[in-house]
Structures are given as C-alpha cells and as structure tokens.
Coordinates of C-alpha atoms and ligand atoms in Angstrom, one line a residue:
M98 CA 0.2 0.1 0.1
Q99 CA 1.1 3.7 -0.9
R100 CA 1.5 5.4 2.4
L101 CA 1.0 8.9 2.8
Q102 CA 3.9 11.1 2.7
S103 CA 4.1 14.4 4.9
G104 CA 6.4 17.2 4.8
R105 CA 8.1 18.5 1.4
H106 CA 9.1 16.2 -1.2
F107 CA 12.7 16.1 -1.6
L108 CA 13.4 17.0 -5.5
Q109 CA 17.4 15.6 -5.6
I110 CA 17.7 14.7 -8.6
P111 CA 20.2 16.5 -11.4
G112 CA 17.2 18.5 -12.4
P113 CA 14.8 19.7 -12.7
T114 CA 15.5 21.4 -9.1
N115 CA 13.8 22.8 -6.2
V116 CA 12.1 26.2 -7.0
P117 CA 13.0 28.5 -4.0
D118 CA 9.5 30.3 -2.9
R119 CA 10.9 33.5 -4.0
I120 CA 10.8 32.5 -7.5
L121 CA 7.4 30.5 -7.4
R122 CA 5.8 33.9 -6.0
A123 CA 7.1 35.8 -9.0
I124 CA 6.0 33.4 -11.3
E125 CA 2.5 33.4 -10.0
R126 CA 1.7 37.2 -11.0
P127 CA -0.8 37.9 -13.2
T128 CA 0.6 37.6 -16.9
I129 CA 0.7 41.4 -19.0
D130 CA 0.5 42.2 -22.5
H131 CA 3.9 41.3 -23.9
R132 CA 3.2 44.3 -26.7
G133 CA 2.7 46.8 -24.2
P134 CA 4.8 49.3 -22.4
E135 CA 5.5 47.1 -18.9
F136 CA 6.6 44.1 -20.8
K137 CA 9.6 45.9 -22.3
G138 CA 11.0 46.8 -18.9
L139 CA 10.9 42.9 -17.9
G140 CA 12.6 42.4 -21.4
L141 CA 15.4 44.6 -21.4
E142 CA 16.3 43.7 -17.8
V143 CA 16.5 40.0 -18.1
L144 CA 18.2 40.3 -21.4
E145 CA 20.6 42.2 -19.8
G146 CA 21.0 40.5 -16.5
I147 CA 21.2 37.2 -18.1
K148 CA 24.5 38.4 -19.9
E149 CA 26.0 38.4 -15.9
I150 CA 25.2 34.5 -15.7
F151 CA 26.8 33.4 -18.8
Q152 CA 29.8 36.1 -17.9
T153 CA 29.4 37.6 -21.2
K154 CA 28.8 41.1 -22.5
Q155 CA 27.7 39.4 -26.2
P156 CA 24.0 38.9 -26.5
V157 CA 22.1 35.9 -25.0
I158 CA 18.5 34.9 -26.8
I159 CA 16.2 33.3 -24.5
Y160 CA 13.7 31.0 -26.0
P161 CA 10.4 29.3 -24.6
S162 CA 11.7 25.5 -24.7
S163 CA 13.7 22.7 -23.3
G164 CA 17.4 22.7 -23.6
T165 CA 17.0 20.5 -26.5
G166 CA 15.9 23.5 -28.0
A167 CA 18.5 25.9 -27.9
W168 CA 20.9 22.7 -28.9
E169 CA 19.0 22.9 -32.2
A170 CA 18.6 26.5 -32.3
A171 CA 22.8 26.4 -31.8
L172 CA 23.2 24.0 -35.0
V173 CA 20.6 25.4 -37.5
N174 CA 21.5 29.2 -37.2
T175 CA 25.1 28.6 -37.7
L176 CA 25.7 25.6 -40.1
S177 CA 24.6 24.2 -43.5
P178 CA 23.1 20.5 -44.8
G179 CA 26.1 18.5 -44.8
D180 CA 28.5 20.3 -42.6
R181 CA 30.7 18.3 -40.5
V182 CA 30.5 18.6 -36.4
L183 CA 32.9 17.3 -34.2
M184 CA 31.4 15.7 -30.7
Y185 CA 32.9 14.2 -27.7
D186 CA 30.8 11.0 -26.2
T187 CA 31.2 12.5 -22.5
G188 CA 28.1 10.6 -21.9
H189 CA 24.1 10.4 -22.4
F190 CA 23.6 14.0 -23.3
A191 CA 26.7 14.4 -25.6
S192 CA 25.2 11.2 -27.5
T193 CA 21.6 12.8 -27.6
W194 CA 23.1 16.1 -29.0
H195 CA 25.2 14.1 -31.5
K196 CA 21.8 12.3 -32.4
L197 CA 20.0 15.7 -32.7
A198 CA 23.0 16.9 -35.6
G199 CA 22.6 13.7 -37.5
K200 CA 18.7 13.9 -37.9
L201 CA 19.2 17.7 -38.9
S202 CA 21.9 16.4 -41.7
L203 CA 25.1 17.3 -40.6
D204 CA 28.0 15.0 -40.9
A205 CA 28.4 14.8 -37.3
Q206 CA 31.3 13.3 -35.9
L207 CA 31.2 11.3 -32.2
L208 CA 34.7 10.8 -30.8
H209 CA 34.3 7.8 -28.5
G210 CA 34.6 8.5 -24.6
S211 CA 34.5 6.0 -21.7
W212 CA 31.5 7.9 -19.7
R213 CA 33.8 7.8 -16.7
E214 CA 36.2 10.6 -17.8
G215 CA 36.1 14.4 -19.7
A216 CA 36.5 15.2 -23.3
K217 CA 39.9 14.7 -23.7
P218 CA 41.6 18.2 -25.4
E219 CA 44.5 16.2 -27.3
E220 CA 42.2 14.1 -29.2
I221 CA 40.0 17.2 -30.3
E222 CA 43.4 18.9 -31.1
Q223 CA 44.4 15.6 -33.2
A224 CA 41.0 15.4 -35.5
L225 CA 41.3 19.0 -36.1
V226 CA 45.0 19.1 -37.1
E227 CA 44.1 15.8 -39.6
D228 CA 41.5 18.1 -40.7
K229 CA 43.8 20.1 -42.8
D230 CA 41.1 21.7 -45.3
H231 CA 38.9 22.7 -41.9
T232 CA 35.9 20.9 -43.0
I233 CA 34.6 20.6 -39.6
K234 CA 32.4 23.9 -39.0
S235 CA 32.5 23.2 -35.2
V236 CA 33.0 21.5 -32.2
C237 CA 30.4 20.7 -29.9
V238 CA 31.2 19.4 -26.2
V239 CA 28.8 19.1 -23.1
H240 CA 30.7 20.8 -19.8
N241 CA 28.8 18.9 -17.4
D242 CA 27.2 15.4 -18.5
T243 CA 24.6 15.1 -16.2
A244 CA 24.3 11.2 -17.0
T245 CA 28.0 10.4 -15.7
G246 CA 28.7 13.5 -13.3
I247 CA 31.6 14.8 -15.0
T248 CA 32.9 18.1 -16.2
S249 CA 35.0 18.7 -19.2
D250 CA 37.9 21.3 -19.0
I251 CA 36.7 24.3 -21.3
P252 CA 39.4 26.7 -21.2
A253 CA 41.7 23.6 -22.3
I254 CA 39.8 22.5 -25.3
R255 CA 39.8 26.1 -26.3
K256 CA 43.6 25.8 -26.2
A257 CA 43.6 22.5 -28.1
I258 CA 41.4 24.1 -30.8
D259 CA 44.0 27.1 -30.9
R260 CA 46.6 24.9 -31.2
A261 CA 45.3 23.3 -34.1
G262 CA 45.1 26.7 -35.7
H263 CA 41.4 25.5 -36.5
T264 CA 38.8 27.4 -38.0
A265 CA 35.9 25.6 -36.1
L266 CA 33.3 27.4 -34.3
F267 CA 33.2 25.8 -30.6
F268 CA 29.5 25.2 -29.1
V269 CA 29.3 24.3 -24.9
D270 CA 26.2 22.9 -23.4
T271 CA 25.9 24.1 -20.0
I272 CA 22.4 23.1 -19.4
S273 CA 23.8 21.5 -15.8
S274 CA 26.5 23.8 -15.0
L275 CA 25.2 27.1 -15.6
G276 CA 24.5 29.0 -12.2
S277 CA 26.1 26.5 -10.6
I278 CA 29.8 25.9 -11.6
D279 CA 32.1 28.5 -12.9
Y280 CA 31.8 29.2 -16.4
R281 CA 32.8 32.4 -18.5
H282 CA 31.4 32.5 -22.0
D283 CA 33.9 35.3 -23.1
E284 CA 36.9 34.6 -21.5
W285 CA 36.9 31.0 -22.3
G286 CA 36.2 31.7 -26.0
V287 CA 33.1 30.2 -26.4
D288 CA 30.8 30.9 -29.8
V289 CA 27.4 29.2 -28.9
T290 CA 26.7 28.7 -25.2
V291 CA 23.8 26.7 -24.9
G292 CA 21.6 27.0 -21.3
G293 CA 18.6 25.9 -19.5
S294 CA 16.2 27.2 -17.1
Q295 CA 15.7 24.4 -14.7
K296 CA 18.8 23.6 -13.2
G297 CA 21.3 25.8 -11.2
L298 CA 19.1 29.2 -12.0
M299 CA 16.4 27.2 -9.9
M300 CA 13.4 27.8 -12.2
P301 CA 10.9 25.2 -13.5
P302 CA 11.6 24.0 -17.2
G303 CA 10.7 26.0 -19.9
L304 CA 13.2 28.5 -21.0
S305 CA 16.2 27.9 -23.1
F306 CA 19.4 30.1 -23.9
N307 CA 22.0 30.9 -26.8
A308 CA 24.7 33.1 -25.7
I309 CA 26.7 34.0 -29.1
S310 CA 30.3 35.4 -29.9
K311 CA 30.8 37.8 -32.7
K312 CA 32.2 34.9 -34.8
A313 CA 28.7 32.7 -34.3
L314 CA 26.6 36.1 -35.5
V315 CA 28.6 36.3 -38.8
A316 CA 28.8 32.3 -39.5
S317 CA 24.8 32.9 -38.6
G318 CA 24.4 35.0 -42.1
E319 CA 25.9 32.2 -44.1
A320 CA 24.4 29.2 -42.7
K321 CA 22.3 27.5 -45.1
L322 CA 20.2 25.2 -42.6
P323 CA 16.3 26.1 -42.3
R324 CA 15.2 27.8 -39.5
S325 CA 12.3 30.1 -38.9
Y326 CA 10.9 29.7 -35.2
W327 CA 15.1 29.5 -34.1
D328 CA 16.2 32.5 -36.0
W329 CA 18.4 34.5 -33.8
E330 CA 18.1 37.4 -36.4
D331 CA 14.2 38.1 -35.8
M332 CA 15.0 37.6 -32.2
L333 CA 17.9 39.8 -32.1
N334 CA 15.9 42.5 -33.6
A335 CA 12.9 42.3 -31.1
N336 CA 15.0 42.1 -28.1
K337 CA 16.6 45.3 -28.7
Q338 CA 13.3 46.7 -27.9
G339 CA 13.1 44.7 -24.9
V340 CA 10.5 42.3 -26.9
F341 CA 10.1 38.9 -28.8
P342 CA 8.9 38.1 -32.3
F343 CA 6.7 35.7 -30.6
T344 CA 4.3 35.6 -27.5
P345 CA 7.2 35.1 -24.7
A346 CA 6.7 32.4 -21.6
T347 CA 5.8 35.9 -19.8
N348 CA 5.7 34.1 -16.1
L349 CA 8.6 32.3 -16.5
L350 CA 10.4 35.8 -17.7
Y351 CA 9.2 37.1 -14.2
G352 CA 10.9 33.7 -12.4
L353 CA 13.8 34.7 -14.5
Q354 CA 14.5 38.3 -13.2
E355 CA 14.2 36.6 -9.6
S356 CA 16.3 34.2 -10.1
I357 CA 19.1 36.4 -11.7
L358 CA 18.8 38.8 -8.9
M359 CA 19.0 35.8 -6.5
L360 CA 22.3 34.6 -8.0
L361 CA 23.8 37.8 -8.2
E362 CA 22.8 39.1 -4.2
E363 CA 24.3 35.7 -3.4
G364 CA 27.1 36.5 -5.6
L365 CA 28.1 34.0 -8.4
D366 CA 32.0 33.2 -6.3
Q367 CA 30.1 32.2 -3.5
V368 CA 27.0 30.3 -5.4
F369 CA 29.9 28.0 -7.1
S370 CA 31.5 27.7 -3.5
R371 CA 28.8 26.7 -1.8
H372 CA 28.2 24.2 -5.0
S373 CA 31.5 23.0 -4.5
R374 CA 31.2 22.4 -0.7
L375 CA 27.6 20.6 -0.9
A376 CA 29.6 18.5 -4.0
E377 CA 32.1 17.8 -1.7
A378 CA 30.7 16.4 1.4
T379 CA 28.2 14.4 -0.9
R380 CA 31.5 12.5 -2.6
A381 CA 32.7 11.9 1.2
A382 CA 29.5 10.2 1.9
V383 CA 29.8 8.3 -1.1
Q384 CA 33.6 7.4 0.0
A385 CA 32.3 6.6 3.6
W386 CA 29.9 4.1 2.0
G387 CA 32.3 2.0 0.4
L388 CA 30.7 2.9 -2.9
E389 CA 32.0 3.7 -5.9
L390 CA 31.9 7.2 -7.7
N391 CA 31.4 7.0 -11.5
A392 CA 33.7 9.9 -12.6
L393 CA 37.5 8.7 -12.2
N394 CA 39.6 11.8 -12.3
K395 CA 39.4 14.1 -9.4
S396 CA 39.8 17.2 -11.4
E397 CA 36.6 16.1 -13.4
Y398 CA 34.4 15.7 -10.4
S399 CA 31.1 17.7 -11.1
N400 CA 30.0 19.9 -8.7
S401 CA 26.4 19.6 -9.6
L402 CA 25.6 16.1 -9.5
T403 CA 27.2 12.6 -8.1
A404 CA 27.1 9.5 -9.9
V405 CA 27.0 6.8 -7.9
V406 CA 27.8 3.4 -9.0
L407 CA 26.1 0.4 -7.1
P408 CA 27.6 -3.3 -6.5
Q409 CA 26.8 -5.9 -9.5
G410 CA 23.9 -7.6 -8.6
H411 CA 21.8 -4.9 -7.5
D412 CA 19.4 -2.6 -9.2
A413 CA 20.3 0.9 -9.0
D414 CA 16.4 1.7 -9.7
A415 CA 14.7 -0.8 -7.2
F416 CA 17.1 1.1 -4.4
R417 CA 15.6 4.3 -6.0
K418 CA 12.0 3.4 -5.9
E419 CA 12.7 2.5 -1.8
V420 CA 14.1 5.9 -1.3
L421 CA 11.3 7.4 -3.0
E422 CA 8.7 5.2 -1.6
C423 CA 10.0 5.7 2.3
F424 CA 11.3 8.8 2.4
N425 CA 9.9 10.9 -0.3
V426 CA 13.1 12.0 -1.9
S427 CA 13.8 11.5 -5.9
L428 CA 17.3 10.8 -7.2
G429 CA 18.4 10.5 -10.6
N430 CA 17.8 7.1 -12.5
G431 CA 21.3 5.9 -15.1
L432 CA 20.8 7.0 -18.4
G433 CA 21.7 5.2 -21.4
R434 CA 24.3 2.5 -21.0
L435 CA 24.2 3.4 -17.0
N436 CA 20.8 2.6 -16.8
G437 CA 19.8 0.3 -13.5
K438 CA 23.7 0.7 -12.8
V439 CA 24.3 4.1 -11.1
F440 CA 22.2 6.6 -9.5
R441 CA 22.4 10.3 -9.1
I442 CA 22.6 12.8 -6.6
G443 CA 21.3 16.0 -7.7
H444 CA 23.0 19.0 -5.5
L445 CA 22.6 22.2 -7.4
G446 CA 20.1 24.9 -7.3
D447 CA 18.5 26.3 -4.3
L448 CA 20.0 24.0 -1.4
N449 CA 21.8 24.4 1.8
E450 CA 23.6 21.8 4.0
P451 CA 20.7 20.6 6.1
M452 CA 18.6 19.6 2.9
L453 CA 21.7 17.6 1.7
L454 CA 22.4 16.0 4.6
G455 CA 18.6 15.3 4.9
T456 CA 18.9 13.9 1.2
L457 CA 22.0 11.8 2.6
G458 CA 20.2 10.2 5.8
A459 CA 17.2 9.3 3.1
I460 CA 20.0 7.5 1.0
E461 CA 21.7 6.0 3.6
M462 CA 18.5 4.7 5.0
G463 CA 17.7 3.0 1.6
L464 CA 20.9 1.2 1.3
E465 CA 20.5 -0.8 4.6
L466 CA 17.0 -1.2 3.3
A467 CA 17.6 -2.6 0.1
E468 CA 20.2 -4.7 1.3
I469 CA 23.1 -3.3 -0.6
P470 CA 26.4 -3.9 0.7
H471 CA 27.8 -0.2 2.6
R472 CA 29.3 1.4 5.8
P473 CA 26.7 3.4 7.2
E474 CA 29.4 5.8 8.1
G475 CA 28.2 8.6 5.0
V476 CA 26.2 11.2 7.0
R477 CA 28.5 11.0 9.9
A478 CA 31.7 11.8 6.9
A479 CA 29.7 14.5 4.8
M480 CA 28.6 16.1 8.4
S481 CA 32.4 16.2 9.4
N482 CA 33.8 17.5 6.1
L483 CA 30.7 20.3 6.1
I484 CA 31.9 21.3 9.4
E485 CA 35.5 21.6 8.5
N486 CA 34.9 23.7 5.3
N487 CA 32.4 26.0 7.0
R488 CA 34.8 26.9 9.8
Ligands
LIG601 N1 22.2 18.6 -22.1 C1 22.3 18.3 -20.4 C2 23.9 18.6 -20.0 C3 21.4 17.7 -19.9 O1 21.1 17.7 -18.3 C4 19.7 18.1 -20.2 C5 18.6 18.0 -19.7 O2 18.9 17.0 -18.3 C6 19.9 18.2 -21.9 C7 21.2 18.7 -22.5 C8 18.3 18.3 -22.5 O3 17.6 19.3 -21.9 P1 16.0 19.5 -21.9 O4 15.7 18.1 -21.3 O5 15.6 20.7 -21.1 O6 15.5 19.4 -23.5

C-alpha cells in the first residue's frame, strides 16, 4: 500500500531542481500584455541580467523551450546541410546532441569516450590537425554531463582548438553547470553556449538560452540550414526593444528576473563555492559508504551532481524506488548505458547543508533497506566535511 507522504518532497534529481518560494511567487503574478509598455522593462532587464550569469557582454537569446531546443538553435543558426561537426562522447547528453545533429543532416562525428572521464583536449586537437581543409565547422562539448557526473575542461579544449590553428566554431552545453559551476562564455572563447532554466537557475523547465559570440553571429549570416522559430536574427532585432518576435513565456521571465537577482545577491563566486562544498560533502559520504563514484578523475568531479555506481547484482532503480516510497526523496536514474547501474544525486540549485544531509540520510537508510553492502558512515563523513569547510 502506498503510504501518505507528509512534509516536503525532496527533488534531488540533477534537474529540474527545487524552485525556491521567491521564484514561485514571482511567477504567479498576473500575465501582462507582451506588446505593452510594462513588458519592455521586464524584457530589457532579463536580457541584460542573463549576460552576467553567462559571464558575457554579448547577446544571449532566450527561447521558450527546453534545453534541446537551444541545442537545435545553436546548430541551425550557424551551419549548412552536410557540414562536419566534431563531438565528444562524454555521456548520454553528448550522444543525444550527436543524434540531433544527424537528424538535421549534419555530418556529425562522435569521438569515443568511456563515460567515466571528460572530453580529452588532445583527441580533439588531433582530429582538428588531421582536418587540413577545415571541413569541420564546429566542435561541440557538454561542459557537465548530467548522466555521468563529469565536468570537462572547457578552457583546455579552447586551447587545443587554437593549437590546431583550426577555424571551427566552439559550442558548449552548460545546461547542468550554468549558475552552479564556474563558466565564462567570453573569457573561455566559446562561440555558442547553450543553457536551460531548470537546474542552476532554480527555475521550472521551459526556458533555454544561446549566448552568442561575434564569430557565431557572422556564421549565422552564411548558414543555410532551414530555420524559422529558432532564427537569431528575428530574435535579436525584437530584443533590442525588449520584446520577442512571438509570444514569450512571460511568467517564466518573471521567474528568471527573480532568479538572476537571487544569484547576483548571493554573488556568483559564493554560488560556485556553495556548490563545491555540497558536492565535496556528497563525495565524502559516497566514499565512506564504500561505494564507487562514476567519475574516475578528481579534477573532473562534477559540483552539480554525483553519479554513484552500485555493486554488481544490485539494481539502482529498485533502490531509488525504495528511497522515494519510504522517504519521499527523488534521486536521478542511470541514463543510456548506465541504466540500472548508477543512481545520481542532484546537489545543485536552491540547496543548503541541512537539505543535503536530509538527502544523504534518506540514501543511507535506503541502502540498508535495499540490503546493498555499505558502511553506515556516509552522513557522519559528510557532516565532518561540512563542519571543516564552514570553519
Ligand atoms: N544537456 C544536458 C547536459 C542536460 O542535462 C539536459 C537535460 O537534462 C539536456 C541537454 C536536454 O535538455 P532538456 O531536457 O531541457 O531538453
């Protein structure tokens, strides 16, 4: 029999994340006329404010869509049918972006990865050096692969592209790092950065972003892939006046206004260090339980989520079901080839120490109930780690 569950549901998947009350209250305002004078103020404020989150001075486009739409927008605005695109298989999301590129009639090449390590700059460099005629038009990398809990080194990949002396555009997916792991669109020389609202921005799903470099804008003038809804030109022209070429997601823009305010009030550096602290405590718990992290390299551990490998013979989905039914805590499932083998702990967005400890406590109890071999010392290890890092 399903138990009645009291108290707050803990949404500890790696996005969508908890939506804080301030943002919920901002969204529940009455919808206004998106062609009226009041809207322009909102439009101009969010279009300007979101640039700070991407750490860019260049335009950022806001779409009423999930992140997948912004992936598609990045490709159709800059490329032509048959163009070669180089991608790195860091995990489920990189491989999904690759499939999408194929459906758009791009010639997308996927460099093989183990799903336990980040994108390797030297392999990207090698592929670009071999492409003497510069037929590769874009390199696409997922900054933080949400399926594997691994963060790739974007500045190192930028340097690899430069060392190869290659002209390809550089596209980065920051859907599960924006607003939780340091990311700098301008300084890191990225041409299109793709983002989404439902993770570090603490918003519901429904908005996505393209931050655009000057080089990407020039490429969009020559690109031949068909585009209409995703067209940057129509958006950028309308955005100059603070409006959109079609009906915007007005209430989500109210939420975005509040989200930007909250992130800047805390300060991006503080936001990043809070995520780093909570992630480190999570890993301390996993190690104390004697379980295995999916990520192999310390320097690539994700600060927005942790993917935990269960011992062979134990089903991660059965374990997650136990934790949800007994303790009202949602954990992320294993995606693609990791299905049933790993569970994922989301520790991004509007989160603090007690919320994390509640989550880790539920996991520790779940491990015992599901009879998964472990040492019941994870919560204590996380607490010790948090005490040290808050001194
Ligand atoms: N890229 C990454 C890294 C993601 O985590 C996700 C979704 O979780 C996506 C792309 C796809 O975004 P959406 O589901 O919002 O379309």
